Short mmCIF file of N, CA and C in Angstrom, two decimals:
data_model
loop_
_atom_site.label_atom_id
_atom_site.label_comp_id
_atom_site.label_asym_id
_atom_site.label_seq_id
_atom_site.Cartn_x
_atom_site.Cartn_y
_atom_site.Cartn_z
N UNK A 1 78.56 93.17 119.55
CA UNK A 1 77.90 92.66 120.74
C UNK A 1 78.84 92.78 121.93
N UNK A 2 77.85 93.25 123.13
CA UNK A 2 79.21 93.30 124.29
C UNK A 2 79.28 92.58 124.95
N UNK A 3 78.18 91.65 125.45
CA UNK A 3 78.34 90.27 126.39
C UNK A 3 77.35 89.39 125.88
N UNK A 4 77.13 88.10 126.72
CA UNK A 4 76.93 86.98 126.41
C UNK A 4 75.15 87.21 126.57
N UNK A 5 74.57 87.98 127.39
CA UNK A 5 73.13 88.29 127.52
C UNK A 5 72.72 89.02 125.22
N UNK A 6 73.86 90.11 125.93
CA UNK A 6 73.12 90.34 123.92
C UNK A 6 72.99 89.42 122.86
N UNK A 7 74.39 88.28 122.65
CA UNK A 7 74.20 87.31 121.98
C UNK A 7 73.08 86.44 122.15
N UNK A 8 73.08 86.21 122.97
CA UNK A 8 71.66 85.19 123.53
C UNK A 8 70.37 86.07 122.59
N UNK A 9 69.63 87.62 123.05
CA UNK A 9 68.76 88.31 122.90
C UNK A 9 69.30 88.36 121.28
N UNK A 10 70.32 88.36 120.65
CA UNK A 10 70.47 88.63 119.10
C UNK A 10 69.95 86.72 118.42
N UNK A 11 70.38 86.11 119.08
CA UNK A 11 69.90 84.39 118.63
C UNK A 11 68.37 84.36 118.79
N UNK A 12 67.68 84.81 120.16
CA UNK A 12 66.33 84.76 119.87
C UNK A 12 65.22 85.23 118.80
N UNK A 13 66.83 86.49 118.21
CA UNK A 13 66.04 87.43 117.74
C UNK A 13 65.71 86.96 116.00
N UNK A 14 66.98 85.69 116.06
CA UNK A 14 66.38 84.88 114.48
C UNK A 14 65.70 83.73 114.67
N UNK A 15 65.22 83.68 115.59
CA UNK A 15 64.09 82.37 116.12
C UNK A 15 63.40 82.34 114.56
N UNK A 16 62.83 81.19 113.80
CA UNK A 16 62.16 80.70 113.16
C UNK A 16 61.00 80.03 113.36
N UNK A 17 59.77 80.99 113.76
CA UNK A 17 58.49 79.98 114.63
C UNK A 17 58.28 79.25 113.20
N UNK A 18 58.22 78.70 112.34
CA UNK A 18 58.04 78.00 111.16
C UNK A 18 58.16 76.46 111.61
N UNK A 19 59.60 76.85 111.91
CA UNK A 19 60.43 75.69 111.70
C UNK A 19 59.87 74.61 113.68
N UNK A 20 59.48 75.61 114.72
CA UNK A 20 59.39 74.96 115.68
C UNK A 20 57.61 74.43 115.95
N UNK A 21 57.34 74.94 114.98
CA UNK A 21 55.43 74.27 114.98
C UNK A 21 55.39 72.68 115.42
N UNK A 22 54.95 72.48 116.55
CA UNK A 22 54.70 71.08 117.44
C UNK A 22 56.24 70.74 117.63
N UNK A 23 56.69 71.13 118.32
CA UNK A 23 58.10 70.92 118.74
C UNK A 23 57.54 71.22 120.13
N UNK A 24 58.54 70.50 121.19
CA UNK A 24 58.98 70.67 122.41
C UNK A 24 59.91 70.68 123.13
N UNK A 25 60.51 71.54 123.20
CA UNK A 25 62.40 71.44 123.36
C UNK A 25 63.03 72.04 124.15
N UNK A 26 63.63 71.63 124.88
CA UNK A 26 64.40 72.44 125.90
C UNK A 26 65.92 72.47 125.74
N UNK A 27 66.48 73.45 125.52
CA UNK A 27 67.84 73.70 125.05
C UNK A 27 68.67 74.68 125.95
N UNK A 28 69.40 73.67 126.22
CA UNK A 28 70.67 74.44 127.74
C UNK A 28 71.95 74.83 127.23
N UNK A 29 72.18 76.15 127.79
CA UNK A 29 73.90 76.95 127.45
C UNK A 29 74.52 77.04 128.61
N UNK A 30 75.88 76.61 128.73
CA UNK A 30 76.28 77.03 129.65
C UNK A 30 77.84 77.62 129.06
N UNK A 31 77.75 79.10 129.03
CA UNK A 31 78.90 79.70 128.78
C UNK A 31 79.72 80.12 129.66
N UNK A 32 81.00 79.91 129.02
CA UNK A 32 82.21 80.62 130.28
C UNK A 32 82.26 79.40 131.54
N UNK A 33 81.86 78.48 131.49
CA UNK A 33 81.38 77.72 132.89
C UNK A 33 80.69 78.34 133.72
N UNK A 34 80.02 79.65 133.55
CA UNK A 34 79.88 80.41 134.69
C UNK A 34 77.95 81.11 134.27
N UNK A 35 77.86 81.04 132.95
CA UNK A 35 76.52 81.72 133.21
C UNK A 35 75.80 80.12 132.52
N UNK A 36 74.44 80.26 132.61
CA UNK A 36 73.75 79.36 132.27
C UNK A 36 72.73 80.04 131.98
N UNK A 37 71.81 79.74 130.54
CA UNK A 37 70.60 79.65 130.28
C UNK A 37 70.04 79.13 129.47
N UNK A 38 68.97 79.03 129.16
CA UNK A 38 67.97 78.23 128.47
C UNK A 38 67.37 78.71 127.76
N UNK A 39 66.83 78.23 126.42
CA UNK A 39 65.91 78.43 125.12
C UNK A 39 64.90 77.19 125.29
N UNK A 40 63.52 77.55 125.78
CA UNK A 40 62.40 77.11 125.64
C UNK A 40 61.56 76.77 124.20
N UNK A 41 61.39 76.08 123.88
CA UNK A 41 61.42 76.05 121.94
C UNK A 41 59.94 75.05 122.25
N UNK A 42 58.57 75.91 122.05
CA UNK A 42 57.17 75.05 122.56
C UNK A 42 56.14 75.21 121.19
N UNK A 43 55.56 74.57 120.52
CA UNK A 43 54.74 75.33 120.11
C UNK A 43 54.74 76.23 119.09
N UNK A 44 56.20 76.46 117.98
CA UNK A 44 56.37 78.03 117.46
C UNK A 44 56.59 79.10 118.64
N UNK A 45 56.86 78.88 119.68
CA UNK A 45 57.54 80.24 120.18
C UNK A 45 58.78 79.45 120.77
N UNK A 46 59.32 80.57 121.21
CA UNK A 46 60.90 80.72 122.15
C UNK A 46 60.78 81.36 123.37
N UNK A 47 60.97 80.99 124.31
CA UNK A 47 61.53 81.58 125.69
C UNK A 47 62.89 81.59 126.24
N UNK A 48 63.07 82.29 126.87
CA UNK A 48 64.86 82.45 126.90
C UNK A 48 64.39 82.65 129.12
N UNK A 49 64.98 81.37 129.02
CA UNK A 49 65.11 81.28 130.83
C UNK A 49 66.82 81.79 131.51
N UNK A 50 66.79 82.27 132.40
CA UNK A 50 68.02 82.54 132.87
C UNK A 50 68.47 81.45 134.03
N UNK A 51 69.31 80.71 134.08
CA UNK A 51 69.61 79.93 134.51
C UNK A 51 69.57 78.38 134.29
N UNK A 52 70.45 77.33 135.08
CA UNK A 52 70.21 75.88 134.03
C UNK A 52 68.67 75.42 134.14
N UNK A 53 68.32 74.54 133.31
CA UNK A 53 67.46 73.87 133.21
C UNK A 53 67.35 72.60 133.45
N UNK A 54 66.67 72.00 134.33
CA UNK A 54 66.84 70.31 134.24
C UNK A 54 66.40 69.45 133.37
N UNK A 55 65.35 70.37 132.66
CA UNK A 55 64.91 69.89 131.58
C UNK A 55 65.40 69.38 129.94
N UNK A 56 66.45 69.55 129.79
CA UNK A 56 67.29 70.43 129.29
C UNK A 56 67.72 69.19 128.36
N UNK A 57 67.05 69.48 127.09
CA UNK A 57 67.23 67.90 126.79
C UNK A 57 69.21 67.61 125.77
N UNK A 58 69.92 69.10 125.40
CA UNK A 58 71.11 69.07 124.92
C UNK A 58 71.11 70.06 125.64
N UNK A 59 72.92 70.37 126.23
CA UNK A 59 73.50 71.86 126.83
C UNK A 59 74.69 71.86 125.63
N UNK A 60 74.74 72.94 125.14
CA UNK A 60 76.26 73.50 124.68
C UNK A 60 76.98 73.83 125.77
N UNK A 61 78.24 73.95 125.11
CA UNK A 61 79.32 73.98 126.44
C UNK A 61 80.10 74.82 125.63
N UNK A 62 80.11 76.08 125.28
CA UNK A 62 81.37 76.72 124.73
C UNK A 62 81.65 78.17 125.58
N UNK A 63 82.68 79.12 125.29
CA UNK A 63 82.97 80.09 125.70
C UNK A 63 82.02 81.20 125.22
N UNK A 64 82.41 82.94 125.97
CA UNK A 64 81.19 83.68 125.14
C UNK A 64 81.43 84.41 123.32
N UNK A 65 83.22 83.75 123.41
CA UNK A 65 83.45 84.63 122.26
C UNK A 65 83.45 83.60 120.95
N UNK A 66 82.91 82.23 121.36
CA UNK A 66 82.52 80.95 120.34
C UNK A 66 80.70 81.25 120.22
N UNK A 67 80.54 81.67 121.07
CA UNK A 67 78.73 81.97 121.14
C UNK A 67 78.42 83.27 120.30
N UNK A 68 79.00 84.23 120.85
CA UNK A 68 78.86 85.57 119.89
C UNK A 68 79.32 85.56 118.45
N UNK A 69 80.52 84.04 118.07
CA UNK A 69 80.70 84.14 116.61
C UNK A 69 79.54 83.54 116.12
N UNK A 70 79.58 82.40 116.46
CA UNK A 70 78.03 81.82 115.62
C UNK A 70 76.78 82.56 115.42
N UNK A 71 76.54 83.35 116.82
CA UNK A 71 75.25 83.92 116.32
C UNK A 71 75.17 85.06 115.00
N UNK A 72 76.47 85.93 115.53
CA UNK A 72 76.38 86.92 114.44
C UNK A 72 77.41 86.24 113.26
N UNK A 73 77.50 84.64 112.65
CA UNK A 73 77.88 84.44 111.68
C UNK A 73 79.08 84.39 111.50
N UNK A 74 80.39 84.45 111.80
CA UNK A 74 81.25 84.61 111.79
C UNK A 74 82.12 83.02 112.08
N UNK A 75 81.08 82.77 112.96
CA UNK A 75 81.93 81.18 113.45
C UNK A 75 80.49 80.37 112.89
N UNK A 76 81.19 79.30 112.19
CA UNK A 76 80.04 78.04 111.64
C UNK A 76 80.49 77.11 113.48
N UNK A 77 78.68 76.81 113.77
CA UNK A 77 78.73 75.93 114.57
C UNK A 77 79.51 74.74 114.39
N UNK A 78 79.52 74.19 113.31
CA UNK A 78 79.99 72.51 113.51
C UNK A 78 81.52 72.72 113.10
N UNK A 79 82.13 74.01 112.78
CA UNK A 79 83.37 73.74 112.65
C UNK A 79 83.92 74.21 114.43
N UNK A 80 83.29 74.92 114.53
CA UNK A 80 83.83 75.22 116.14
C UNK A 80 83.28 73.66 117.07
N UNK A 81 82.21 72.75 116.50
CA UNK A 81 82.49 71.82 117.33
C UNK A 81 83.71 70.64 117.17
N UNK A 82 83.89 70.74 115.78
CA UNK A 82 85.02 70.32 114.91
C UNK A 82 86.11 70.14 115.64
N UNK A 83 86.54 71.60 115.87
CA UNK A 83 87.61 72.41 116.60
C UNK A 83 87.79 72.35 118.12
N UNK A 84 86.74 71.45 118.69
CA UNK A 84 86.38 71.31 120.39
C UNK A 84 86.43 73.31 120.91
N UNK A 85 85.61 73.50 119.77
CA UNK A 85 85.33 75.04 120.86
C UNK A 85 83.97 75.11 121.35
N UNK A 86 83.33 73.86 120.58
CA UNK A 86 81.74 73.99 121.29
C UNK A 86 81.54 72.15 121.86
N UNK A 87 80.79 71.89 122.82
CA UNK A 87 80.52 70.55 123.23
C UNK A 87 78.92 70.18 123.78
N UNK A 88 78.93 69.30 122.84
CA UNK A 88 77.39 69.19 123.51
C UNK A 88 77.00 68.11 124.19
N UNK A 89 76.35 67.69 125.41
CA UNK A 89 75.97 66.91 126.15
C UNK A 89 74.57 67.09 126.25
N UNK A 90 74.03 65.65 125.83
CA UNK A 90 72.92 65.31 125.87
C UNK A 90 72.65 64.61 124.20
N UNK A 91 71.70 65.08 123.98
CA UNK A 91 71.33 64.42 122.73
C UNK A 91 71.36 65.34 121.59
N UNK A 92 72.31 65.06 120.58
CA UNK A 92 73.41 65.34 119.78
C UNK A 92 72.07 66.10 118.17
N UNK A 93 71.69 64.93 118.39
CA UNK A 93 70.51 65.35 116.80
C UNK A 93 69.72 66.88 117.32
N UNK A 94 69.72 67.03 118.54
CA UNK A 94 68.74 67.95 119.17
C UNK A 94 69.27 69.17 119.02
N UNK A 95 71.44 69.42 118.95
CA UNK A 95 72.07 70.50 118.96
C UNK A 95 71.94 70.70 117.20
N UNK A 96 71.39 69.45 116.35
CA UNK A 96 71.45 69.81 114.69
C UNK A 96 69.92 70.68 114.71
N UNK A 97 69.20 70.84 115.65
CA UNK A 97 68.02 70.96 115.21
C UNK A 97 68.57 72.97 115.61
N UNK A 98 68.87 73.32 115.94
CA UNK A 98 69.51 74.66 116.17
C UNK A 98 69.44 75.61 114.98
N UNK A 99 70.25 74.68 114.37
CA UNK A 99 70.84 75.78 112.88
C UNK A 99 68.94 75.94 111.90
N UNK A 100 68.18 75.07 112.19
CA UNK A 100 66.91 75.39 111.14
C UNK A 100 66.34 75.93 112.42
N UNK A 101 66.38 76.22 114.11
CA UNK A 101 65.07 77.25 114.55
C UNK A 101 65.65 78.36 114.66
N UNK A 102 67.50 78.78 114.26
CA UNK A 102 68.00 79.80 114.69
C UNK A 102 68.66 80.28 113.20
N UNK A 103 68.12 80.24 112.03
CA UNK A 103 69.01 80.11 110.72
C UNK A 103 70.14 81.04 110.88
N UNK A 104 70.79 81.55 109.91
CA UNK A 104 71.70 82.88 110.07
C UNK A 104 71.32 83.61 108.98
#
């Protein structure tokens, strides 16, 4: 992966509409401090917004090369939050709900 847009488009790309049937969720990234976007989680689908969300009911807070491990597997989320390489603000149960709409 070469930047933080592919990782994002490779995470959507294991979306689990199964797992988000009557869900409503708004889920904020802000990588690098510098880019921001959003995973729309409505219904069984996903939308991927570019930019923050106010809606935004948890943001991760990690770098792009803690984002690109998790998605393509390499980095387990909760040990990189373990490790303070990932941080989440907002509501905490909402960043567990991740790993079942994004499996690996």
């Amino acid at each position: 992966m070469t930047s933080v847009a592919d990782a994002v488009q490779a995470m959507k790309a294991k979306f689990n509409p199964a797992a988000a049937a009557g869900l409503d969720l708004v889920f904020g990234f802000r990588i690098d401090d510098t880019k921001n976007f959003s995973l729309v989680v409505k219904d069984g689908t996903c939308e991927l917004q570019e930019g923050e969300n106010p809606d935004a009911q948890v943001t991760l807070v990690m770098d792009g090369e803690t984002l690109q491990g998790i998605v393509d597997g390499s980095t387990d989320g909760m040990q990189a939050f373990m490790g303070g390489k990932l941080r989440a603000e907002g509501d905490m149960m909402m960043a567990m709900k991740l790993s079942e709409l994004f499996p690996s």
